[in-house]
Amino acid sequence: MKKFYVTTPIYYVNDKPHIGHAYTTIAADVIARYYKIKLDEKRVFFLTGTDEHGAKIAEAAGMNNKSPEKFCDELIPKFKLAWNNLNIDYDYFIRTTNKKHIKFVKNILRKIYENGDIYKDTYSGYYCVGCEKYLIKADLVNGRCKLHPNKKPIKQKEENYFFKLSKYQTKLLKALDKGEYQILPKSRHNEVYNKIKKGLDDVSLSRQEVTWGIPVPWDKKQTIYVWFDALLNYYSGPQIYSKTPPKDTQWFPADVHLMAKDILWFHGVIWPAMLLSAGLPLPKTIFAHGYFTINGQKMSKSLGNVIDPNKLVEKYGADAVRHYLLSAFPFGVDGNVSIKDLEEKYNNELANGLGNLVSRVSHLCEKYDIQVQEKQEVLEKCLQIKPGVIWKEIENYKFDRAIKNIFQIVNSANSYVEKTKPWEIAKTDPKKLEIILKDLVVCIRQIAFFLKPIMPKTADIIDKEFSKTKLRKVRPLFIKIKD
Ligand code: MSP
């Protein structure tokens, strides 16, 4: 593998980011950090950003009595702040209002047009501004969009340009069969594959009523449908940003697009069809993770249960939030999160588990003046789990398992301390004491290495403290939360 290019969806800027956005972004950061270790910093490109055009944003801006431009400009720092607080090390933050992006979108659209894949027709149906899409029968429950029951779908009849998605049915199935691109997890692949097999309807790619968007290059009365504009960020982003790819490769196409299942159809079907039409290469993997609820409820403003990631970071620290969200349930299935669970995990795994191990071992080393060389061999006692297993789990997006395995090592190291009782051995057998503590130090160094992509700040602190030859007691990494 010569390079790794990973993306998150570009989020709508109709409001500040919430914990759902943070979930995908943290996962992408773990993947990017992992490959930066494996391949080299220079060979990884991590793109995130914001989706700023369309009716949804225009509506939100209007409600705030602001122009969409001003409204977006004011919200962007909130996204950047949240990612900064969560220690997200993205390479480039793309905004779809970026002039260069707009140029790329127009060029690709023209290419698709010239290839004969765009025609004009009348659309008549219901549009959901929340989803930014025309609704089909399966999307409706009691005449309302399943995902946005509070928003009345808008009945519309307008002239639109259409993209011949139907033309790509066989090509997409073949590409999936041959593994030219893959949709993960397998269950999602099956869903999408079977849906494509049933037949594809052409999709509207322009809007007549919406003015906040990129004008269709050959018809200024229409704007480009926000999803066509947004998906192309994955193409424009790496070209706008100056991080040059290694000489022997190029960034595009992506190695993985991460998102939740809500927008898999756009990524797994419409996006590859657009690429085929424009003569561009397909991404390698499209991974759709699950959707999560908060205390068993859908997150929504009206329920007042929207969690601000900044508040969590402020209270528990970035690493605890990263650790909790990725370990709460497997990446790929739906799950539930709650503050109670977070605090339980925090106390058990971070404060009592890792924090305790680090502070007691460093304290014992200081007390008995144990000196450990930088390159001390790892003894197998603490490491029943082979490093390769944990790295493979991260490569396969099994973050919960990787975390479980790392914390199993933490637990066995703690048990080793309890079983061997170094403070008692110190009285009778200083040689043995030295062996035990050196063993533990090496084990902790290894734990820190595994934690690098997942809990980078904690890993750095442990790394710094435990690479010293003369160790000092490390201040508590996680303060226990009391009821
Ligand atoms: N703007 C489009 C994406 C365009 S990408 C070319 C969009 N934006 S969004 O702001 O609605 O973000 C949707 C994404 O946010 C989901 O796919 C997922 O990555 C993340 N999530 C939002 N809420 C979530 C949960 N409750 N659970 C899991 N992921 C969540 O769609």
Coordinates of C-alpha atoms and ligand atoms in Angstrom, one line a residue:
M1 CA 0.0 0.0 0.0
K2 CA 1.5 3.3 -1.1
K3 CA -0.9 5.8 0.5
F4 CA -4.1 6.0 2.5
Y5 CA -6.9 8.5 1.8
V6 CA -9.7 8.6 4.4
T7 CA -12.8 10.8 4.5
T8 CA -15.7 11.7 6.7
P9 CA -19.0 13.0 5.3
I10 CA -19.0 16.7 5.0
Y11 CA -21.5 17.8 7.6
Y12 CA -24.4 20.2 7.1
V13 CA -23.7 23.6 8.7
N14 CA -27.3 24.1 9.8
D15 CA -26.2 23.9 13.4
K16 CA -23.1 23.3 15.5
P17 CA -21.7 19.8 15.4
H18 CA -23.1 17.2 17.8
I19 CA -21.8 13.9 19.1
G20 CA -23.1 11.9 16.1
H21 CA -20.8 13.9 13.8
A22 CA -18.0 13.4 16.3
Y23 CA -18.5 9.7 16.2
T24 CA -17.6 9.3 12.5
T25 CA -14.8 11.9 12.7
I26 CA -13.1 10.2 15.7
A27 CA -13.2 6.9 13.8
A28 CA -11.7 8.5 10.7
D29 CA -9.0 10.1 12.9
V30 CA -8.1 6.7 14.4
I31 CA -7.8 5.2 11.0
A32 CA -5.7 8.2 9.7
R33 CA -3.4 8.1 12.8
Y34 CA -3.0 4.3 12.5
Y35 CA -1.9 4.6 8.8
K36 CA 0.3 7.6 9.6
I37 CA 2.2 5.2 12.0
K38 CA 2.1 2.3 9.6
L39 CA 2.9 3.9 6.3
D40 CA 4.4 7.3 7.2
E41 CA 2.8 10.7 7.9
K42 CA 3.4 11.8 4.4
R43 CA 1.5 9.0 2.8
V44 CA -1.9 9.6 4.5
F45 CA -4.5 12.2 3.7
F46 CA -7.4 12.7 6.0
L47 CA -10.2 14.9 4.7
T48 CA -13.2 16.3 6.5
G49 CA -15.3 19.4 6.1
T50 CA -18.7 21.0 5.7
D51 CA -21.6 20.9 3.2
E52 CA -22.8 24.5 2.9
H53 CA -25.2 24.8 -0.1
G54 CA -28.8 23.9 -0.5
A55 CA -32.3 24.5 0.9
K56 CA -31.5 23.1 4.3
I57 CA -28.7 25.6 5.0
A58 CA -30.6 28.5 3.3
E59 CA -33.6 27.8 5.6
A60 CA -31.5 27.7 8.8
A61 CA -29.7 30.9 7.8
G62 CA -33.1 32.6 7.1
M63 CA -34.4 31.6 10.5
N64 CA -31.4 33.3 12.0
N65 CA -31.9 36.4 9.8
K66 CA -28.5 35.9 8.2
S67 CA -27.3 35.4 4.7
P68 CA -26.2 31.7 4.1
E69 CA -22.6 32.9 3.6
K70 CA -22.5 34.7 6.9
F71 CA -24.3 32.0 8.7
C72 CA -21.8 29.3 7.5
D73 CA -18.8 31.5 8.2
E74 CA -20.0 31.9 11.7
L75 CA -20.6 28.2 12.3
I76 CA -17.3 26.9 10.7
P77 CA -15.2 27.8 13.7
K78 CA -17.5 25.7 15.9
F79 CA -16.8 22.7 13.8
K80 CA -13.1 23.4 13.9
L81 CA -13.1 24.0 17.6
A82 CA -14.9 20.7 18.3
W83 CA -12.4 18.8 16.1
N84 CA -9.6 20.5 17.8
N85 CA -10.9 19.7 21.3
L86 CA -11.3 16.1 20.3
N87 CA -7.7 16.1 19.0
I88 CA -8.8 15.3 15.4
D89 CA -5.7 15.5 13.2
Y90 CA -7.3 16.1 9.8
D91 CA -5.1 17.2 6.9
Y92 CA -7.6 19.5 5.2
F93 CA -11.0 20.9 6.0
I94 CA -13.0 21.4 2.8
R95 CA -15.9 23.8 2.5
T96 CA -18.2 23.5 -0.5
T97 CA -18.3 27.3 -0.8
N98 CA -14.6 27.2 -1.6
K99 CA -14.2 28.7 -5.1
K100 CA -11.9 26.0 -6.3
H101 CA -14.3 23.3 -5.2
I102 CA -17.1 25.1 -7.2
K103 CA -14.9 25.0 -10.3
F104 CA -14.2 21.3 -9.9
V105 CA -18.0 20.6 -9.5
K106 CA -18.8 22.5 -12.6
N107 CA -16.1 20.8 -14.6
I108 CA -17.2 17.3 -13.6
L109 CA -20.9 18.1 -14.2
R110 CA -20.0 19.3 -17.7
K111 CA -18.1 16.1 -18.3
I112 CA -21.1 14.0 -17.3
Y113 CA -23.4 16.2 -19.5
E114 CA -21.1 15.8 -22.5
N115 CA -21.1 12.0 -21.9
G116 CA -24.8 12.1 -22.5
D117 CA -25.8 11.1 -19.0
I118 CA -27.9 14.2 -18.2
Y119 CA -31.3 15.1 -19.6
K120 CA -34.1 17.6 -18.7
D121 CA -37.5 16.4 -17.4
T122 CA -40.3 17.4 -15.1
Y123 CA -40.1 16.2 -11.5
S124 CA -43.2 15.9 -9.5
G125 CA -43.2 14.6 -6.0
Y126 CA -42.4 15.4 -2.4
Y127 CA -39.1 16.8 -1.2
C128 CA -37.7 16.6 2.3
V129 CA -35.4 19.6 3.1
G130 CA -34.1 17.7 6.2
C131 CA -32.8 14.9 4.0
E132 CA -32.2 17.1 1.0
K133 CA -33.8 14.6 -1.2
Y134 CA -37.0 13.7 -3.1
L135 CA -38.9 11.2 -1.2
I136 CA -40.0 7.8 -2.5
K137 CA -42.8 5.8 -1.2
A138 CA -40.6 3.8 1.1
D139 CA -39.4 7.0 2.8
L140 CA -42.9 8.0 3.9
V141 CA -44.9 7.1 7.0
N142 CA -48.3 8.8 7.3
G143 CA -47.3 11.2 4.6
R144 CA -44.2 12.4 6.5
C145 CA -40.5 11.6 6.0
K146 CA -39.4 8.7 8.3
L147 CA -36.3 10.6 9.4
H148 CA -37.9 14.0 9.7
P149 CA -41.5 13.5 10.9
N150 CA -41.6 17.1 12.2
K151 CA -40.9 18.6 8.8
K152 CA -43.8 18.6 6.3
P153 CA -42.5 17.3 3.0
I154 CA -42.8 20.0 0.2
K155 CA -44.9 19.0 -2.8
Q156 CA -43.0 20.1 -5.9
K157 CA -43.3 20.1 -9.6
E158 CA -40.4 21.5 -11.4
E159 CA -38.2 21.2 -14.4
N160 CA -35.0 19.5 -13.4
Y161 CA -31.9 18.0 -15.0
F162 CA -31.7 14.3 -14.4
F163 CA -28.7 12.0 -14.1
K164 CA -29.1 8.6 -15.9
L165 CA -28.4 6.5 -12.8
S166 CA -30.5 3.6 -14.3
K167 CA -27.8 3.3 -17.0
Y168 CA -25.3 2.2 -14.4
Q169 CA -27.2 -0.7 -12.8
T170 CA -25.2 -3.5 -14.5
K171 CA -21.9 -1.6 -14.3
L172 CA -22.3 -1.1 -10.5
L173 CA -23.3 -4.7 -9.9
K174 CA -20.3 -5.9 -11.9
A175 CA -17.9 -3.5 -10.1
L176 CA -19.2 -4.8 -6.7
D177 CA -18.9 -8.4 -7.9
K178 CA -15.4 -7.9 -9.1
G179 CA -14.4 -6.0 -5.9
E180 CA -13.6 -2.9 -7.9
Y181 CA -15.1 -1.1 -4.9
Q182 CA -16.6 -2.7 -1.8
I183 CA -19.3 -1.8 0.7
L184 CA -18.8 -2.7 4.3
P185 CA -20.0 -4.2 6.5
K186 CA -21.2 -7.2 4.5
S187 CA -24.8 -6.8 5.6
R188 CA -24.9 -3.3 4.2
H189 CA -23.3 -4.6 1.0
N190 CA -26.2 -7.1 0.7
E191 CA -28.8 -4.4 1.3
V192 CA -27.4 -2.1 -1.4
Y193 CA -26.7 -4.9 -3.8
N194 CA -30.2 -6.2 -3.7
K195 CA -31.7 -2.8 -4.1
I196 CA -29.5 -2.1 -7.1
K197 CA -30.6 -5.4 -8.6
K198 CA -34.3 -4.3 -8.3
G199 CA -33.5 -1.5 -10.7
L200 CA -32.4 2.1 -10.4
D201 CA -34.4 5.3 -11.0
D202 CA -32.7 8.3 -12.6
V203 CA -32.1 11.1 -10.1
S204 CA -32.6 14.8 -10.3
L205 CA -29.4 16.7 -10.2
S206 CA -30.5 20.2 -10.3
R207 CA -33.1 22.4 -8.5
Q208 CA -35.1 25.3 -9.9
E209 CA -36.4 26.7 -6.7
V210 CA -33.2 26.7 -4.8
T211 CA -30.9 29.7 -5.3
W212 CA -28.3 28.9 -2.7
G213 CA -26.2 26.6 -4.7
I214 CA -23.8 26.3 -7.6
P215 CA -25.4 27.4 -10.9
V216 CA -25.7 24.6 -13.6
P217 CA -23.0 25.7 -16.0
W218 CA -25.2 25.5 -19.1
D219 CA -28.4 26.8 -17.5
K220 CA -28.1 29.6 -15.0
K221 CA -31.8 29.3 -14.0
Q222 CA -31.0 26.0 -12.1
T223 CA -28.6 25.2 -9.3
I224 CA -26.8 21.9 -8.9
Y225 CA -28.5 19.5 -6.4
V226 CA -26.6 19.8 -3.1
W227 CA -25.7 16.1 -3.0
F228 CA -23.8 16.2 -6.4
D229 CA -21.9 19.2 -5.2
A230 CA -21.2 17.6 -1.8
L231 CA -20.0 14.2 -3.0
L232 CA -17.5 15.9 -5.3
N233 CA -15.6 17.2 -2.3
Y234 CA -13.9 13.9 -2.2
Y235 CA -12.5 14.7 -5.6
S236 CA -11.8 18.4 -5.2
G237 CA -10.4 18.2 -1.6
P238 CA -7.1 16.5 -2.2
Q239 CA -6.5 18.7 -5.3
I240 CA -7.2 21.9 -3.5
Y241 CA -5.0 21.1 -0.5
S242 CA -1.4 21.4 -1.1
K243 CA -0.3 18.3 0.7
T244 CA 1.4 16.6 -2.2
P245 CA 1.0 12.9 -2.5
P246 CA 4.2 10.7 -2.5
K247 CA 5.8 10.7 -6.0
D248 CA 4.8 7.2 -6.8
T249 CA 1.0 7.7 -6.2
Q250 CA -1.9 10.1 -6.1
W251 CA -4.5 10.7 -3.4
F252 CA -7.7 10.1 -5.4
P253 CA -9.7 7.9 -5.2
A254 CA -10.3 7.4 -1.5
D255 CA -9.2 4.2 0.3
V256 CA -12.2 4.6 2.5
H257 CA -15.2 6.8 2.8
L258 CA -16.7 6.6 6.3
M259 CA -20.3 7.5 7.1
A260 CA -23.4 6.3 8.8
K261 CA -26.0 4.1 7.1
D262 CA -28.3 7.1 6.6
I263 CA -26.3 8.3 3.6
L264 CA -25.0 5.0 2.3
W265 CA -27.1 5.1 -0.9
F266 CA -25.6 8.3 -1.9
H267 CA -22.1 7.0 -1.3
G268 CA -22.5 3.4 -2.4
V269 CA -24.6 3.9 -5.5
I270 CA -24.9 7.5 -6.7
W271 CA -21.3 8.5 -6.1
P272 CA -19.7 5.5 -7.9
A273 CA -22.2 6.0 -10.8
M274 CA -21.1 9.6 -11.1
L275 CA -17.5 8.5 -11.1
L276 CA -18.1 5.9 -13.8
S277 CA -19.9 8.5 -15.9
A278 CA -17.1 11.0 -15.5
G279 CA -14.4 8.4 -16.3
L280 CA -12.9 8.6 -12.8
P281 CA -11.7 5.7 -10.6
L282 CA -13.9 4.2 -7.9
P283 CA -13.1 4.4 -4.2
K284 CA -11.8 1.2 -2.6
T285 CA -14.1 0.9 0.4
I286 CA -17.3 2.5 1.5
F287 CA -17.9 1.8 5.2
A288 CA -21.3 2.6 6.7
H289 CA -21.4 2.4 10.4
G290 CA -24.6 2.3 12.6
Y291 CA -26.7 5.0 14.0
F292 CA -26.7 5.6 17.7
T293 CA -29.4 6.6 20.2
I294 CA -28.9 8.4 23.4
N295 CA -30.5 6.6 26.4
G296 CA -32.5 4.7 23.9
Q297 CA -33.9 7.8 22.1
K298 CA -33.1 9.3 18.8
M299 CA -31.0 12.4 19.2
S300 CA -33.1 15.5 18.4
K301 CA -33.4 19.1 19.3
S302 CA -37.0 18.8 20.3
L303 CA -36.2 16.0 22.8
G304 CA -33.4 18.2 24.1
N305 CA -31.0 15.3 24.2
V306 CA -28.4 16.5 21.7
I307 CA -25.0 16.1 23.2
D308 CA -22.3 18.7 22.5
P309 CA -18.9 17.0 22.1
N310 CA -17.2 20.1 23.6
K311 CA -19.1 19.7 26.9
L312 CA -18.0 16.0 27.1
V313 CA -14.4 16.9 26.4
E314 CA -14.5 19.6 29.0
K315 CA -15.7 17.2 31.6
Y316 CA -13.9 14.0 30.8
G317 CA -11.1 14.9 28.4
A318 CA -10.8 14.1 24.7
D319 CA -9.3 10.6 25.1
A320 CA -12.1 9.4 27.4
V321 CA -14.7 10.5 24.8
R322 CA -12.8 8.8 22.0
H323 CA -12.4 5.7 24.1
Y324 CA -16.0 5.6 25.1
L325 CA -17.6 6.2 21.7
L326 CA -15.5 3.6 19.9
S327 CA -15.9 1.0 22.6
A328 CA -19.6 1.4 23.4
F329 CA -20.7 -1.0 20.6
P330 CA -19.2 -2.4 17.4
F331 CA -18.6 0.1 14.6
G332 CA -21.0 -1.0 11.9
V333 CA -24.1 -1.8 14.0
D334 CA -26.6 0.4 15.7
G335 CA -26.1 1.1 19.4
N336 CA -26.9 3.2 22.3
V337 CA -24.8 5.6 24.3
S338 CA -25.4 7.2 27.7
I339 CA -23.5 9.4 30.2
K340 CA -24.0 6.6 32.8
D341 CA -22.2 4.1 30.5
L342 CA -19.4 6.6 29.7
E343 CA -18.8 7.3 33.4
E344 CA -18.8 3.6 34.2
K345 CA -16.3 2.8 31.5
Y346 CA -14.2 5.8 32.5
N347 CA -14.0 4.7 36.1
N348 CA -13.4 1.0 35.4
E349 CA -11.1 1.1 32.4
L350 CA -9.4 4.5 32.6
A351 CA -9.2 5.5 36.2
N352 CA -9.0 2.1 38.0
G353 CA -7.4 0.3 35.0
L354 CA -5.0 2.3 33.0
G355 CA -4.5 5.2 35.3
N356 CA -3.9 3.1 38.3
L357 CA -1.4 0.8 36.5
V358 CA 0.6 3.8 35.2
S359 CA 0.7 5.6 38.5
R360 CA 1.5 2.6 40.7
V361 CA 4.3 1.2 38.4
S362 CA 5.9 4.6 38.0
H363 CA 5.7 5.2 41.7
L364 CA 7.3 1.8 42.5
C365 CA 10.1 2.5 40.0
E366 CA 10.8 5.8 41.6
K367 CA 10.7 4.4 45.1
Y368 CA 13.0 1.5 44.4
D369 CA 15.2 3.5 41.9
I370 CA 14.6 1.1 39.0
Q371 CA 16.3 2.1 35.8
V372 CA 15.0 0.8 32.5
Q373 CA 16.9 1.0 29.2
E374 CA 15.1 2.3 26.2
K375 CA 15.1 -0.9 24.2
Q376 CA 14.2 -3.5 26.8
E377 CA 12.6 -6.7 25.4
V378 CA 8.9 -7.2 26.1
L379 CA 8.4 -10.3 28.2
E380 CA 5.4 -12.4 27.2
K381 CA 3.8 -12.3 30.6
C382 CA 1.8 -9.1 30.0
L383 CA 1.3 -9.6 26.3
Q384 CA -0.8 -12.6 25.6
I385 CA -2.2 -10.6 22.7
K386 CA 0.0 -10.3 19.7
P387 CA 0.4 -6.7 18.4
G388 CA -0.6 -7.8 14.9
V389 CA -4.0 -8.8 16.2
I390 CA -4.8 -5.3 17.5
W391 CA -3.5 -3.6 14.3
K392 CA -5.6 -5.9 12.2
E393 CA -8.7 -5.1 14.2
I394 CA -8.1 -1.4 13.6
E395 CA -7.6 -2.0 9.8
N396 CA -10.9 -3.9 9.8
Y397 CA -12.8 -1.1 11.7
K398 CA -13.3 -3.3 14.7
F399 CA -12.4 -0.5 17.1
D400 CA -14.3 -2.0 20.0
R401 CA -12.4 -5.2 19.8
A402 CA -9.0 -3.5 19.5
I403 CA -9.9 -1.4 22.6
K404 CA -11.1 -4.5 24.5
N405 CA -7.8 -6.3 23.7
I406 CA -5.7 -3.4 24.8
F407 CA -7.5 -3.1 28.1
Q408 CA -7.1 -6.8 28.6
I409 CA -3.4 -6.2 28.6
V410 CA -3.9 -3.4 31.1
N411 CA -5.9 -5.8 33.3
S412 CA -3.4 -8.5 33.2
A413 CA -0.6 -6.1 34.0
N414 CA -2.6 -4.9 37.0
S415 CA -3.2 -8.5 38.1
Y416 CA 0.5 -9.2 37.7
V417 CA 1.3 -6.4 40.1
E418 CA -1.3 -7.7 42.6
K419 CA 0.0 -11.3 42.3
T420 CA 3.7 -10.5 42.5
K421 CA 3.3 -7.8 45.2
P422 CA 6.5 -5.9 44.4
W423 CA 6.4 -3.9 47.6
E424 CA 6.8 -7.2 49.6
I425 CA 9.5 -8.6 47.2
A426 CA 11.4 -5.4 47.8
K427 CA 12.1 -6.5 51.3
T428 CA 13.5 -9.9 50.4
D429 CA 14.6 -10.1 46.8
P430 CA 15.8 -6.8 45.1
K431 CA 16.9 -8.7 41.9
K432 CA 13.5 -10.2 41.4
L433 CA 11.9 -6.8 42.1
E434 CA 13.9 -5.3 39.3
I435 CA 12.9 -8.0 36.9
I436 CA 9.2 -7.5 37.7
L437 CA 9.2 -3.8 37.5
K438 CA 11.2 -3.7 34.2
D439 CA 8.8 -6.2 32.8
L440 CA 5.9 -3.9 33.7
V441 CA 7.5 -0.8 32.3
V442 CA 8.1 -2.5 29.0
C443 CA 4.5 -3.7 29.0
I444 CA 3.2 -0.2 29.7
R445 CA 5.3 1.2 26.9
Q446 CA 3.7 -1.3 24.6
I447 CA 0.2 -0.4 25.8
A448 CA 1.0 3.3 25.0
F449 CA 2.0 2.3 21.5
F450 CA -1.2 0.5 20.9
L451 CA -3.2 3.5 22.3
K452 CA -1.5 6.0 19.9
P453 CA -4.3 6.1 17.3
I454 CA -7.1 5.8 19.8
M455 CA -6.1 7.9 22.8
P456 CA -3.2 10.0 21.4
K457 CA -2.8 12.4 24.3
T458 CA -2.7 9.7 26.9
A459 CA -0.3 7.6 24.8
D460 CA 2.0 10.6 24.4
I461 CA 2.1 11.3 28.2
I462 CA 2.8 7.6 29.0
D463 CA 5.4 7.4 26.2
K464 CA 7.2 10.5 27.4
E465 CA 7.2 9.4 31.1
F466 CA 8.1 5.8 30.5
S467 CA 10.9 6.4 28.0
K468 CA 12.9 8.0 30.7
T469 CA 15.6 5.8 32.2
K470 CA 14.9 7.2 35.6
L471 CA 11.1 7.1 36.2
R472 CA 9.2 9.4 38.4
K473 CA 5.6 8.9 39.8
V474 CA 3.2 10.0 37.0
R475 CA 0.4 12.3 38.1
P476 CA -3.0 10.6 37.8
L477 CA -4.1 10.4 34.2
F478 CA -7.8 10.1 35.0
I479 CA -9.5 11.3 38.2
K480 CA -12.2 8.9 39.3
I481 CA -15.7 10.3 38.9
K482 CA -17.8 10.2 42.1
D483 CA -21.6 9.9 42.0
Ligands
MSP1 N1 -24.1 16.7 4.3 C1 -24.4 15.4 4.2 C2 -23.2 14.5 3.9 C3 -22.6 14.8 2.6 S1 -21.1 13.8 2.3 C4 -20.7 14.0 0.7 C5 -25.0 14.9 5.6 N2 -24.6 15.7 6.6 S2 -25.1 15.4 8.1 O1 -24.6 16.6 8.9 O2 -26.4 15.1 8.2 O3 -24.2 14.2 8.6 C6 -24.6 12.9 8.6 C7 -23.6 12.0 9.2 O4 -23.3 12.4 10.6 C8 -23.9 10.5 9.3 O5 -23.7 9.8 8.1 C9 -22.9 10.1 10.4 O6 -21.6 10.1 9.8 C10 -23.0 11.3 11.4 N3 -24.1 11.1 12.3 C11 -25.1 12.0 12.6 N4 -25.8 11.5 13.6 C12 -25.4 10.3 14.0 C13 -25.8 9.3 14.9 N5 -26.9 9.5 15.8 N6 -25.2 8.1 15.0 C14 -24.1 7.9 14.1 N7 -23.7 8.8 13.2 C15 -24.3 10.0 13.2 O7 -25.6 13.9 5.6

